[in-house]
Amino acid sequence: DVKVTQSSRYLVKRTGEKVFLECVQDMDHENMFWYRQDPGLGLRLIYFSYDVKMKEKGDIPEGYSVSREKKERFSLILESASTNQTSMYLCASSLYDSSGVNEQFFGPGTRLTVL
Amino acid sequence: KQEVTQIPAALSVPEGENLVLNCSFTDSAIYNLQWFRQDPGKGLTSLLLIQSSQREQTSGRLNASLDKSSGRSTLYIAASQPGDSATYLCAVSGANSKLTFGKGITLSVRP
């Protein structure tokens, strides 16, 4: 079974802190994604990565950065946390498949609260 | 820009009922469509993936269909159970593997 793990289930941080959210997948997937999920807004893509050291902005990248130094690990960084970044953060991964399968598998999520 | 709609936002049914969850999308140029289940406070679990060349996929009591030309998909749940209570999301994938999600349908199955 594909397994995607996230470093924390719950996290509480203060405004202005630098926050690291870690995601690890064990299936040698090329693609990795970070989403946030908010009531009424659904899931929105923050950043994604097609390969090591490659990254592309999603729909809402402002206030975030990412790092992918190893294929299995994709980190989301909040440079200076703000209260409007309180949310559920979800990581996902998928195999690169030119035929279009690309099934995404999700981690359990990190509930981040910024005070 | 692709938009995915799921209506209604919430649904309550008695146990044992067969039910259909609907999903519509605006751009038919998709690579695949995926249905997910999400329990409160948890991540997403992939239920079914339908490639653009396929018409339907089945897994146990679940059957998903895809009509790409009309921009519609349905998730059929047979003989619903209280354990099926969750939020069901559909998402479509373009050529770059990015998913666009609907906002989900929260299903409650009453015993």
mmCIF file with all atom_site columns, C-alpha atoms in Angstrom:
data_model
loop_
_atom_site.group_PDB
_atom_site.id
_atom_site.type_symbol
_atom_site.label_atom_id
_atom_site.label_alt_id
_atom_site.label_comp_id
_atom_site.label_asym_id
_atom_site.label_entity_id
_atom_site.label_seq_id
_atom_site.pdbx_PDB_ins_code
_atom_site.Cartn_x
_atom_site.Cartn_y
_atom_site.Cartn_z
_atom_site.occupancy
_atom_site.B_iso_or_equiv
_atom_site.pdbx_formal_charge
_atom_site.auth_seq_id
_atom_site.auth_comp_id
_atom_site.auth_asym_id
_atom_site.auth_atom_id
_atom_site.pdbx_PDB_model_num
ATOM 1   C CA . ASP A 1 1   ? 0.000   0.000  0.000   1.00 0.00 ? 1   ASP A CA 1
ATOM 2   C CA . VAL A 1 2   ? 1.094   3.544  -0.714  1.00 0.00 ? 2   VAL A CA 1
ATOM 3   C CA . LYS A 1 3   ? 1.869   5.399  2.440   1.00 0.00 ? 3   LYS A CA 1
ATOM 4   C CA . VAL A 1 4   ? 2.060   9.157  2.782   1.00 0.00 ? 4   VAL A CA 1
ATOM 5   C CA . THR A 1 5   ? 2.973   10.431 6.227   1.00 0.00 ? 5   THR A CA 1
ATOM 6   C CA . GLN A 1 6   ? 2.964   13.930 7.655   1.00 0.00 ? 6   GLN A CA 1
ATOM 7   C CA . SER A 1 7   ? 5.161   14.959 10.542  1.00 0.00 ? 7   SER A CA 1
ATOM 8   C CA . SER A 1 8   ? 2.413   16.250 12.837  1.00 0.00 ? 8   SER A CA 1
ATOM 9   C CA . ARG A 1 9   ? -1.344  15.761 13.156  1.00 0.00 ? 9   ARG A CA 1
ATOM 10  C CA . TYR A 1 10  ? -1.802  18.939 15.188  1.00 0.00 ? 10  TYR A CA 1
ATOM 11  C CA . LEU A 1 11  ? 0.433   21.995 15.451  1.00 0.00 ? 11  LEU A CA 1
ATOM 12  C CA . VAL A 1 12  ? 0.022   25.284 17.316  1.00 0.00 ? 12  VAL A CA 1
ATOM 13  C CA . LYS A 1 13  ? 2.316   28.198 16.444  1.00 0.00 ? 13  LYS A CA 1
ATOM 14  C CA . ARG A 1 14  ? 2.521   31.888 17.147  1.00 0.00 ? 14  ARG A CA 1
ATOM 15  C CA . THR A 1 15  ? 2.224   34.709 14.615  1.00 0.00 ? 15  THR A CA 1
ATOM 16  C CA . GLY A 1 16  ? 5.586   35.437 13.001  1.00 0.00 ? 16  GLY A CA 1
ATOM 17  C CA . GLU A 1 17  ? 7.102   32.026 13.653  1.00 0.00 ? 17  GLU A CA 1
ATOM 18  C CA . LYS A 1 18  ? 8.723   30.032 10.852  1.00 0.00 ? 18  LYS A CA 1
ATOM 19  C CA . VAL A 1 19  ? 6.825   26.765 10.438  1.00 0.00 ? 19  VAL A CA 1
ATOM 20  C CA . PHE A 1 20  ? 7.933   23.573 8.703   1.00 0.00 ? 20  PHE A CA 1
ATOM 21  C CA . LEU A 1 21  ? 5.453   20.899 7.623   1.00 0.00 ? 21  LEU A CA 1
ATOM 22  C CA . GLU A 1 22  ? 7.035   17.670 6.464   1.00 0.00 ? 22  GLU A CA 1
ATOM 23  C CA . CYS A 1 23  ? 5.640   15.034 4.140   1.00 0.00 ? 23  CYS A CA 1
ATOM 24  C CA . VAL A 1 24  ? 7.196   11.678 3.280   1.00 0.00 ? 24  VAL A CA 1
ATOM 25  C CA . GLN A 1 25  ? 6.008   9.051  0.776   1.00 0.00 ? 25  GLN A CA 1
ATOM 26  C CA . ASP A 1 26  ? 7.361   5.537  0.460   1.00 0.00 ? 26  ASP A CA 1
ATOM 27  C CA . MET A 1 27  ? 6.351   4.601  -3.098  1.00 0.00 ? 27  MET A CA 1
ATOM 28  C CA . ASP A 1 28  ? 9.022   6.348  -5.147  1.00 0.00 ? 28  ASP A CA 1
ATOM 29  C CA . HIS A 1 29  ? 6.471   8.776  -6.601  1.00 0.00 ? 29  HIS A CA 1
ATOM 30  C CA . GLU A 1 30  ? 7.747   11.591 -8.769  1.00 0.00 ? 30  GLU A CA 1
ATOM 31  C CA . ASN A 1 31  ? 4.894   14.018 -8.056  1.00 0.00 ? 31  ASN A CA 1
ATOM 32  C CA . MET A 1 32  ? 4.177   15.559 -4.678  1.00 0.00 ? 32  MET A CA 1
ATOM 33  C CA . PHE A 1 33  ? 1.605   18.202 -3.732  1.00 0.00 ? 33  PHE A CA 1
ATOM 34  C CA . TRP A 1 34  ? 0.647   20.483 -0.841  1.00 0.00 ? 34  TRP A CA 1
ATOM 35  C CA . TYR A 1 35  ? -2.959  21.588 -0.378  1.00 0.00 ? 35  TYR A CA 1
ATOM 36  C CA . ARG A 1 36  ? -4.841  23.510 2.253   1.00 0.00 ? 36  ARG A CA 1
ATOM 37  C CA . GLN A 1 37  ? -8.457  22.816 3.092   1.00 0.00 ? 37  GLN A CA 1
ATOM 38  C CA . ASP A 1 38  ? -10.816 25.390 4.557   1.00 0.00 ? 38  ASP A CA 1
ATOM 39  C CA . PRO A 1 39  ? -14.570 25.240 5.225   1.00 0.00 ? 39  PRO A CA 1
ATOM 40  C CA . GLY A 1 40  ? -16.517 26.634 2.306   1.00 0.00 ? 40  GLY A CA 1
ATOM 41  C CA . LEU A 1 41  ? -13.405 26.929 0.108   1.00 0.00 ? 41  LEU A CA 1
ATOM 42  C CA . GLY A 1 42  ? -12.547 23.274 -0.379  1.00 0.00 ? 42  GLY A CA 1
ATOM 43  C CA . LEU A 1 43  ? -9.064  22.037 -1.240  1.00 0.00 ? 43  LEU A CA 1
ATOM 44  C CA . ARG A 1 44  ? -6.701  24.504 -2.841  1.00 0.00 ? 44  ARG A CA 1
ATOM 45  C CA . LEU A 1 45  ? -3.287  23.689 -4.281  1.00 0.00 ? 45  LEU A CA 1
ATOM 46  C CA . ILE A 1 46  ? -0.390  25.605 -2.735  1.00 0.00 ? 46  ILE A CA 1
ATOM 47  C CA . TYR A 1 47  ? 2.676   24.092 -4.455  1.00 0.00 ? 47  TYR A CA 1
ATOM 48  C CA . PHE A 1 48  ? 3.625   20.955 -6.303  1.00 0.00 ? 48  PHE A CA 1
ATOM 49  C CA . SER A 1 49  ? 6.802   19.247 -7.413  1.00 0.00 ? 49  SER A CA 1
ATOM 50  C CA . TYR A 1 50  ? 7.485   16.949 -10.359 1.00 0.00 ? 50  TYR A CA 1
ATOM 51  C CA . ASP A 1 51  ? 10.959  15.907 -9.307  1.00 0.00 ? 51  ASP A CA 1
ATOM 52  C CA . VAL A 1 52  ? 13.748  16.556 -6.853  1.00 0.00 ? 52  VAL A CA 1
ATOM 53  C CA . LYS A 1 53  ? 14.580  20.261 -6.652  1.00 0.00 ? 53  LYS A CA 1
ATOM 54  C CA . MET A 1 54  ? 11.686  21.069 -9.002  1.00 0.00 ? 54  MET A CA 1
ATOM 55  C CA . LYS A 1 55  ? 8.722   23.087 -7.783  1.00 0.00 ? 55  LYS A CA 1
ATOM 56  C CA . GLU A 1 56  ? 5.811   24.935 -9.291  1.00 0.00 ? 56  GLU A CA 1
ATOM 57  C CA . LYS A 1 57  ? 3.323   27.346 -7.790  1.00 0.00 ? 57  LYS A CA 1
ATOM 58  C CA . GLY A 1 58  ? -0.231  26.247 -7.359  1.00 0.00 ? 58  GLY A CA 1
ATOM 59  C CA . ASP A 1 59  ? -3.271  28.454 -6.943  1.00 0.00 ? 59  ASP A CA 1
ATOM 60  C CA . ILE A 1 60  ? -2.394  30.068 -3.592  1.00 0.00 ? 60  ILE A CA 1
ATOM 61  C CA . PRO A 1 61  ? 1.423   30.142 -3.107  1.00 0.00 ? 61  PRO A CA 1
ATOM 62  C CA . GLU A 1 62  ? 1.610   33.510 -1.350  1.00 0.00 ? 62  GLU A CA 1
ATOM 63  C CA . GLY A 1 63  ? 3.146   33.249 2.108   1.00 0.00 ? 63  GLY A CA 1
ATOM 64  C CA . TYR A 1 64  ? 4.507   29.742 1.484   1.00 0.00 ? 64  TYR A CA 1
ATOM 65  C CA . SER A 1 65  ? 7.635   28.140 0.080   1.00 0.00 ? 65  SER A CA 1
ATOM 66  C CA . VAL A 1 66  ? 8.616   24.511 -0.456  1.00 0.00 ? 66  VAL A CA 1
ATOM 67  C CA . SER A 1 67  ? 11.680  22.320 -0.511  1.00 0.00 ? 67  SER A CA 1
ATOM 68  C CA . ARG A 1 68  ? 12.291  18.985 -2.196  1.00 0.00 ? 68  ARG A CA 1
ATOM 69  C CA . GLU A 1 69  ? 15.864  17.823 -1.629  1.00 0.00 ? 69  GLU A CA 1
ATOM 70  C CA . LYS A 1 70  ? 15.038  14.102 -1.747  1.00 0.00 ? 70  LYS A CA 1
ATOM 71  C CA . LYS A 1 71  ? 12.484  12.307 -3.876  1.00 0.00 ? 71  LYS A CA 1
ATOM 72  C CA . GLU A 1 72  ? 10.516  10.955 -0.925  1.00 0.00 ? 72  GLU A CA 1
ATOM 73  C CA . ARG A 1 73  ? 10.273  14.186 1.062   1.00 0.00 ? 73  ARG A CA 1
ATOM 74  C CA . PHE A 1 74  ? 8.414   17.419 0.329   1.00 0.00 ? 74  PHE A CA 1
ATOM 75  C CA . SER A 1 75  ? 8.429   20.214 2.887   1.00 0.00 ? 75  SER A CA 1
ATOM 76  C CA . LEU A 1 76  ? 6.069   23.171 3.149   1.00 0.00 ? 76  LEU A CA 1
ATOM 77  C CA . ILE A 1 77  ? 7.473   26.271 4.822   1.00 0.00 ? 77  ILE A CA 1
ATOM 78  C CA . LEU A 1 78  ? 5.540   29.178 6.271   1.00 0.00 ? 78  LEU A CA 1
ATOM 79  C CA . GLU A 1 79  ? 8.193   31.888 6.412   1.00 0.00 ? 79  GLU A CA 1
ATOM 80  C CA . SER A 1 80  ? 6.283   34.047 8.908   1.00 0.00 ? 80  SER A CA 1
ATOM 81  C CA . ALA A 1 81  ? 3.088   32.430 10.089  1.00 0.00 ? 81  ALA A CA 1
ATOM 82  C CA . SER A 1 82  ? -0.068  34.514 10.159  1.00 0.00 ? 82  SER A CA 1
ATOM 83  C CA . THR A 1 83  ? -3.501  33.824 11.622  1.00 0.00 ? 83  THR A CA 1
ATOM 84  C CA . ASN A 1 84  ? -5.019  33.485 8.141   1.00 0.00 ? 84  ASN A CA 1
ATOM 85  C CA . GLN A 1 85  ? -2.800  30.440 7.610   1.00 0.00 ? 85  GLN A CA 1
ATOM 86  C CA . THR A 1 86  ? -4.717  28.518 10.257  1.00 0.00 ? 86  THR A CA 1
ATOM 87  C CA . SER A 1 87  ? -5.994  25.571 8.255   1.00 0.00 ? 87  SER A CA 1
ATOM 88  C CA . MET A 1 88  ? -5.825  21.859 7.529   1.00 0.00 ? 88  MET A CA 1
ATOM 89  C CA . TYR A 1 89  ? -2.772  21.078 5.370   1.00 0.00 ? 89  TYR A CA 1
ATOM 90  C CA . LEU A 1 90  ? -2.796  17.975 3.212   1.00 0.00 ? 90  LEU A CA 1
ATOM 91  C CA . CYS A 1 91  ? 0.096   16.401 1.354   1.00 0.00 ? 91  CYS A CA 1
ATOM 92  C CA . ALA A 1 92  ? -0.335  14.039 -1.601  1.00 0.00 ? 92  ALA A CA 1
ATOM 93  C CA . SER A 1 93  ? 1.817   12.099 -4.023  1.00 0.00 ? 93  SER A CA 1
ATOM 94  C CA . SER A 1 94  ? 1.365   10.381 -7.371  1.00 0.00 ? 94  SER A CA 1
ATOM 95  C CA . LEU A 1 95  ? 3.368   8.414  -9.868  1.00 0.00 ? 95  LEU A CA 1
ATOM 96  C CA . TYR A 1 96  ? 4.236   10.135 -13.126 1.00 0.00 ? 96  TYR A CA 1
ATOM 97  C CA . ASP A 1 97  ? 2.285   8.247  -15.787 1.00 0.00 ? 97  ASP A CA 1
ATOM 98  C CA . SER A 1 98  ? 2.052   9.590  -19.336 1.00 0.00 ? 98  SER A CA 1
ATOM 99  C CA . SER A 1 99  ? -1.106  7.532  -19.933 1.00 0.00 ? 99  SER A CA 1
ATOM 100 C CA . GLY A 1 100 ? -2.939  9.742  -17.461 1.00 0.00 ? 100 GLY A CA 1
ATOM 101 C CA . VAL A 1 101 ? -3.516  7.496  -14.461 1.00 0.00 ? 101 VAL A CA 1
ATOM 102 C CA . ASN A 1 102 ? -1.688  9.678  -11.920 1.00 0.00 ? 102 ASN A CA 1
ATOM 103 C CA . GLU A 1 103 ? -3.773  8.542  -8.963  1.00 0.00 ? 103 GLU A CA 1
ATOM 104 C CA . GLN A 1 104 ? -3.115  10.817 -5.996  1.00 0.00 ? 104 GLN A CA 1
ATOM 105 C CA . PHE A 1 105 ? -2.656  9.418  -2.500  1.00 0.00 ? 105 PHE A CA 1
ATOM 106 C CA . PHE A 1 106 ? -3.061  11.637 0.531   1.00 0.00 ? 106 PHE A CA 1
ATOM 107 C CA . GLY A 1 107 ? -1.521  11.850 3.965   1.00 0.00 ? 107 GLY A CA 1
ATOM 108 C CA . PRO A 1 108 ? -3.566  12.177 7.183   1.00 0.00 ? 108 PRO A CA 1
ATOM 109 C CA . GLY A 1 109 ? -3.313  15.968 7.282   1.00 0.00 ? 109 GLY A CA 1
ATOM 110 C CA . THR A 1 110 ? -1.850  18.499 9.707   1.00 0.00 ? 110 THR A CA 1
ATOM 111 C CA . ARG A 1 111 ? -4.234  20.791 11.546  1.00 0.00 ? 111 ARG A CA 1
ATOM 112 C CA . LEU A 1 112 ? -2.264  24.025 12.017  1.00 0.00 ? 112 LEU A CA 1
ATOM 113 C CA . THR A 1 113 ? -3.453  26.750 14.359  1.00 0.00 ? 113 THR A CA 1
ATOM 114 C CA . VAL A 1 114 ? -1.648  30.111 14.338  1.00 0.00 ? 114 VAL A CA 1
ATOM 115 C CA . LEU A 1 115 ? -2.310  32.258 17.410  1.00 0.00 ? 115 LEU A CA 1
ATOM 116 C CA . LYS B 2 1   ? -10.242 27.514 -15.815 1.00 0.00 ? 1   LYS B CA 1
ATOM 117 C CA . GLN B 2 2   ? -11.624 24.141 -14.734 1.00 0.00 ? 2   GLN B CA 1
ATOM 118 C CA . GLU B 2 3   ? -14.456 24.264 -12.210 1.00 0.00 ? 3   GLU B CA 1
ATOM 119 C CA . VAL B 2 4   ? -15.907 21.255 -10.420 1.00 0.00 ? 4   VAL B CA 1
ATOM 120 C CA . THR B 2 5   ? -19.349 21.358 -8.833  1.00 0.00 ? 5   THR B CA 1
ATOM 121 C CA . GLN B 2 6   ? -20.977 18.938 -6.433  1.00 0.00 ? 6   GLN B CA 1
ATOM 122 C CA . ILE B 2 7   ? -24.620 19.465 -5.560  1.00 0.00 ? 7   ILE B CA 1
ATOM 123 C CA . PRO B 2 8   ? -26.166 19.162 -3.035  1.00 0.00 ? 8   PRO B CA 1
ATOM 124 C CA . ALA B 2 9   ? -23.613 20.023 -0.354  1.00 0.00 ? 9   ALA B CA 1
ATOM 125 C CA . ALA B 2 10  ? -25.229 17.642 2.107   1.00 0.00 ? 10  ALA B CA 1
ATOM 126 C CA . LEU B 2 11  ? -27.447 14.580 1.942   1.00 0.00 ? 11  LEU B CA 1
ATOM 127 C CA . SER B 2 12  ? -29.194 12.488 4.588   1.00 0.00 ? 12  SER B CA 1
ATOM 128 C CA . VAL B 2 13  ? -30.627 9.074  3.743   1.00 0.00 ? 13  VAL B CA 1
ATOM 129 C CA . PRO B 2 14  ? -31.952 6.054  5.678   1.00 0.00 ? 14  PRO B CA 1
ATOM 130 C CA . GLU B 2 15  ? -29.807 2.955  5.892   1.00 0.00 ? 15  GLU B CA 1
ATOM 131 C CA . GLY B 2 16  ? -30.215 0.525  3.001   1.00 0.00 ? 16  GLY B CA 1
ATOM 132 C CA . GLU B 2 17  ? -31.000 3.123  0.380   1.00 0.00 ? 17  GLU B CA 1
ATOM 133 C CA . ASN B 2 18  ? -29.177 3.124  -2.960  1.00 0.00 ? 18  ASN B CA 1
ATOM 134 C CA . LEU B 2 19  ? -27.906 6.590  -3.702  1.00 0.00 ? 19  LEU B CA 1
ATOM 135 C CA . VAL B 2 20  ? -26.200 8.638  -6.383  1.00 0.00 ? 20  VAL B CA 1
ATOM 136 C CA . LEU B 2 21  ? -23.747 11.461 -5.810  1.00 0.00 ? 21  LEU B CA 1
ATOM 137 C CA . ASN B 2 22  ? -23.258 13.869 -8.685  1.00 0.00 ? 22  ASN B CA 1
ATOM 138 C CA . CYS B 2 23  ? -20.211 15.747 -9.933  1.00 0.00 ? 23  CYS B CA 1
ATOM 139 C CA . SER B 2 24  ? -19.969 18.114 -12.892 1.00 0.00 ? 24  SER B CA 1
ATOM 140 C CA . PHE B 2 25  ? -16.976 19.830 -14.477 1.00 0.00 ? 25  PHE B CA 1
ATOM 141 C CA . THR B 2 26  ? -16.678 22.630 -17.018 1.00 0.00 ? 26  THR B CA 1
ATOM 142 C CA . ASP B 2 27  ? -13.719 21.559 -19.195 1.00 0.00 ? 27  ASP B CA 1
ATOM 143 C CA . SER B 2 28  ? -14.018 18.116 -20.781 1.00 0.00 ? 28  SER B CA 1
ATOM 144 C CA . ALA B 2 29  ? -10.275 17.937 -21.570 1.00 0.00 ? 29  ALA B CA 1
ATOM 145 C CA . ILE B 2 30  ? -9.467  15.800 -18.543 1.00 0.00 ? 30  ILE B CA 1
ATOM 146 C CA . TYR B 2 31  ? -7.050  12.923 -18.069 1.00 0.00 ? 31  TYR B CA 1
ATOM 147 C CA . ASN B 2 32  ? -8.934  11.252 -15.274 1.00 0.00 ? 32  ASN B CA 1
ATOM 148 C CA . LEU B 2 33  ? -11.502 11.736 -12.539 1.00 0.00 ? 33  LEU B CA 1
ATOM 149 C CA . GLN B 2 34  ? -11.013 10.579 -8.989  1.00 0.00 ? 34  GLN B CA 1
ATOM 150 C CA . TRP B 2 35  ? -13.545 10.069 -6.187  1.00 0.00 ? 35  TRP B CA 1
ATOM 151 C CA . PHE B 2 36  ? -12.352 10.425 -2.601  1.00 0.00 ? 36  PHE B CA 1
ATOM 152 C CA . ARG B 2 37  ? -13.818 9.862  0.822   1.00 0.00 ? 37  ARG B CA 1
ATOM 153 C CA . GLN B 2 38  ? -12.928 12.070 3.791   1.00 0.00 ? 38  GLN B CA 1
ATOM 154 C CA . ASP B 2 39  ? -13.862 11.357 7.401   1.00 0.00 ? 39  ASP B CA 1
ATOM 155 C CA . PRO B 2 40  ? -14.011 14.335 9.815   1.00 0.00 ? 40  PRO B CA 1
ATOM 156 C CA . GLY B 2 41  ? -10.557 15.666 10.648  1.00 0.00 ? 41  GLY B CA 1
ATOM 157 C CA . LYS B 2 42  ? -8.812  13.102 8.478   1.00 0.00 ? 42  LYS B CA 1
ATOM 158 C CA . GLY B 2 43  ? -7.050  12.950 5.124   1.00 0.00 ? 43  GLY B CA 1
ATOM 159 C CA . LEU B 2 44  ? -8.556  11.828 1.831   1.00 0.00 ? 44  LEU B CA 1
ATOM 160 C CA . THR B 2 45  ? -8.930  8.186  0.866   1.00 0.00 ? 45  THR B CA 1
ATOM 161 C CA . SER B 2 46  ? -9.001  7.387  -2.836  1.00 0.00 ? 46  SER B CA 1
ATOM 162 C CA . LEU B 2 47  ? -12.092 5.357  -3.739  1.00 0.00 ? 47  LEU B CA 1
ATOM 163 C CA . LEU B 2 48  ? -12.082 5.101  -7.513  1.00 0.00 ? 48  LEU B CA 1
ATOM 164 C CA . LEU B 2 49  ? -10.187 6.552  -10.458 1.00 0.00 ? 49  LEU B CA 1
ATOM 165 C CA . ILE B 2 50  ? -11.688 6.644  -13.940 1.00 0.00 ? 50  ILE B CA 1
ATOM 166 C CA . GLN B 2 51  ? -9.373  7.358  -16.838 1.00 0.00 ? 51  GLN B CA 1
ATOM 167 C CA . SER B 2 52  ? -10.702 9.617  -19.595 1.00 0.00 ? 52  SER B CA 1
ATOM 168 C CA . SER B 2 53  ? -11.009 6.648  -21.976 1.00 0.00 ? 53  SER B CA 1
ATOM 169 C CA . GLN B 2 54  ? -13.139 4.673  -19.499 1.00 0.00 ? 54  GLN B CA 1
ATOM 170 C CA . ARG B 2 55  ? -16.867 4.883  -18.823 1.00 0.00 ? 55  ARG B CA 1
ATOM 171 C CA . GLU B 2 56  ? -17.027 3.395  -15.339 1.00 0.00 ? 56  GLU B CA 1
ATOM 172 C CA . GLN B 2 57  ? -15.176 1.735  -12.480 1.00 0.00 ? 57  GLN B CA 1
ATOM 173 C CA . THR B 2 58  ? -16.475 -0.502 -9.718  1.00 0.00 ? 58  THR B CA 1
ATOM 174 C CA . SER B 2 59  ? -15.216 -1.367 -6.265  1.00 0.00 ? 59  SER B CA 1
ATOM 175 C CA . GLY B 2 60  ? -17.470 -3.381 -3.983  1.00 0.00 ? 60  GLY B CA 1
ATOM 176 C CA . ARG B 2 61  ? -20.693 -1.435 -3.403  1.00 0.00 ? 61  ARG B CA 1
ATOM 177 C CA . LEU B 2 62  ? -19.342 1.591  -5.251  1.00 0.00 ? 62  LEU B CA 1
ATOM 178 C CA . ASN B 2 63  ? -19.698 2.312  -8.944  1.00 0.00 ? 63  ASN B CA 1
ATOM 179 C CA . ALA B 2 64  ? -18.456 5.482  -10.608 1.00 0.00 ? 64  ALA B CA 1
ATOM 180 C CA . SER B 2 65  ? -19.374 6.533  -14.118 1.00 0.00 ? 65  SER B CA 1
ATOM 181 C CA . LEU B 2 66  ? -17.903 9.190  -16.368 1.00 0.00 ? 66  LEU B CA 1
ATOM 182 C CA . ASP B 2 67  ? -19.477 11.051 -19.289 1.00 0.00 ? 67  ASP B CA 1
ATOM 183 C CA . LYS B 2 68  ? -16.649 13.266 -20.429 1.00 0.00 ? 68  LYS B CA 1
ATOM 184 C CA . SER B 2 69  ? -18.515 14.940 -23.267 1.00 0.00 ? 69  SER B CA 1
ATOM 185 C CA . SER B 2 70  ? -21.241 16.224 -20.964 1.00 0.00 ? 70  SER B CA 1
ATOM 186 C CA . GLY B 2 71  ? -18.854 16.959 -18.098 1.00 0.00 ? 71  GLY B CA 1
ATOM 187 C CA . ARG B 2 72  ? -20.517 14.650 -15.573 1.00 0.00 ? 72  ARG B CA 1
ATOM 188 C CA . SER B 2 73  ? -19.663 11.856 -13.208 1.00 0.00 ? 73  SER B CA 1
ATOM 189 C CA . THR B 2 74  ? -21.770 9.952  -10.722 1.00 0.00 ? 74  THR B CA 1
ATOM 190 C CA . LEU B 2 75  ? -20.826 7.844  -7.718  1.00 0.00 ? 75  LEU B CA 1
ATOM 191 C CA . TYR B 2 76  ? -23.389 5.147  -7.010  1.00 0.00 ? 76  TYR B CA 1
ATOM 192 C CA . ILE B 2 77  ? -23.446 3.631  -3.518  1.00 0.00 ? 77  ILE B CA 1
ATOM 193 C CA . ALA B 2 78  ? -25.508 0.468  -3.172  1.00 0.00 ? 78  ALA B CA 1
ATOM 194 C CA . ALA B 2 79  ? -27.262 -0.524 0.036   1.00 0.00 ? 79  ALA B CA 1
ATOM 195 C CA . SER B 2 80  ? -25.914 2.383  2.074   1.00 0.00 ? 80  SER B CA 1
ATOM 196 C CA . GLN B 2 81  ? -24.701 1.790  5.655   1.00 0.00 ? 81  GLN B CA 1
ATOM 197 C CA . PRO B 2 82  ? -24.066 4.154  8.585   1.00 0.00 ? 82  PRO B CA 1
ATOM 198 C CA . GLY B 2 83  ? -20.344 3.535  8.060   1.00 0.00 ? 83  GLY B CA 1
ATOM 199 C CA . ASP B 2 84  ? -20.654 5.229  4.660   1.00 0.00 ? 84  ASP B CA 1
ATOM 200 C CA . SER B 2 85  ? -21.273 8.549  6.426   1.00 0.00 ? 85  SER B CA 1
ATOM 201 C CA . ALA B 2 86  ? -18.470 10.875 5.315   1.00 0.00 ? 86  ALA B CA 1
ATOM 202 C CA . THR B 2 87  ? -17.715 13.646 2.860   1.00 0.00 ? 87  THR B CA 1
ATOM 203 C CA . TYR B 2 88  ? -17.277 12.529 -0.749  1.00 0.00 ? 88  TYR B CA 1
ATOM 204 C CA . LEU B 2 89  ? -15.162 14.635 -3.072  1.00 0.00 ? 89  LEU B CA 1
ATOM 205 C CA . CYS B 2 90  ? -14.610 14.373 -6.784  1.00 0.00 ? 90  CYS B CA 1
ATOM 206 C CA . ALA B 2 91  ? -11.577 15.793 -8.547  1.00 0.00 ? 91  ALA B CA 1
ATOM 207 C CA . VAL B 2 92  ? -10.481 16.006 -12.168 1.00 0.00 ? 92  VAL B CA 1
ATOM 208 C CA . SER B 2 93  ? -6.945  15.886 -13.478 1.00 0.00 ? 93  SER B CA 1
ATOM 209 C CA . GLY B 2 94  ? -5.474  17.757 -16.418 1.00 0.00 ? 94  GLY B CA 1
ATOM 210 C CA . ALA B 2 95  ? -2.316  16.979 -18.397 1.00 0.00 ? 95  ALA B CA 1
ATOM 211 C CA . ASN B 2 96  ? -0.027  18.299 -15.658 1.00 0.00 ? 96  ASN B CA 1
ATOM 212 C CA . SER B 2 97  ? -1.339  15.864 -12.993 1.00 0.00 ? 97  SER B CA 1
ATOM 213 C CA . LYS B 2 98  ? -2.895  18.702 -11.021 1.00 0.00 ? 98  LYS B CA 1
ATOM 214 C CA . LEU B 2 99  ? -6.284  17.973 -9.477  1.00 0.00 ? 99  LEU B CA 1
ATOM 215 C CA . THR B 2 100 ? -9.186  20.397 -9.333  1.00 0.00 ? 100 THR B CA 1
ATOM 216 C CA . PHE B 2 101 ? -11.596 19.495 -6.541  1.00 0.00 ? 101 PHE B CA 1
ATOM 217 C CA . GLY B 2 102 ? -15.270 19.966 -5.942  1.00 0.00 ? 102 GLY B CA 1
ATOM 218 C CA . LYS B 2 103 ? -16.287 21.116 -2.466  1.00 0.00 ? 103 LYS B CA 1
ATOM 219 C CA . GLY B 2 104 ? -17.710 17.736 -1.578  1.00 0.00 ? 104 GLY B CA 1
ATOM 220 C CA . ILE B 2 105 ? -21.001 16.206 -0.518  1.00 0.00 ? 105 ILE B CA 1
ATOM 221 C CA . THR B 2 106 ? -21.440 15.404 3.167   1.00 0.00 ? 106 THR B CA 1
ATOM 222 C CA . LEU B 2 107 ? -23.401 12.185 3.415   1.00 0.00 ? 107 LEU B CA 1
ATOM 223 C CA . SER B 2 108 ? -25.202 11.041 6.527   1.00 0.00 ? 108 SER B CA 1
ATOM 224 C CA . VAL B 2 109 ? -26.705 7.549  6.572   1.00 0.00 ? 109 VAL B CA 1
ATOM 225 C CA . ARG B 2 110 ? -29.278 7.195  9.351   1.00 0.00 ? 110 ARG B CA 1
ATOM 226 C CA . PRO B 2 111 ? -29.592 3.804  11.100  1.00 0.00 ? 111 PRO B CA 1
#
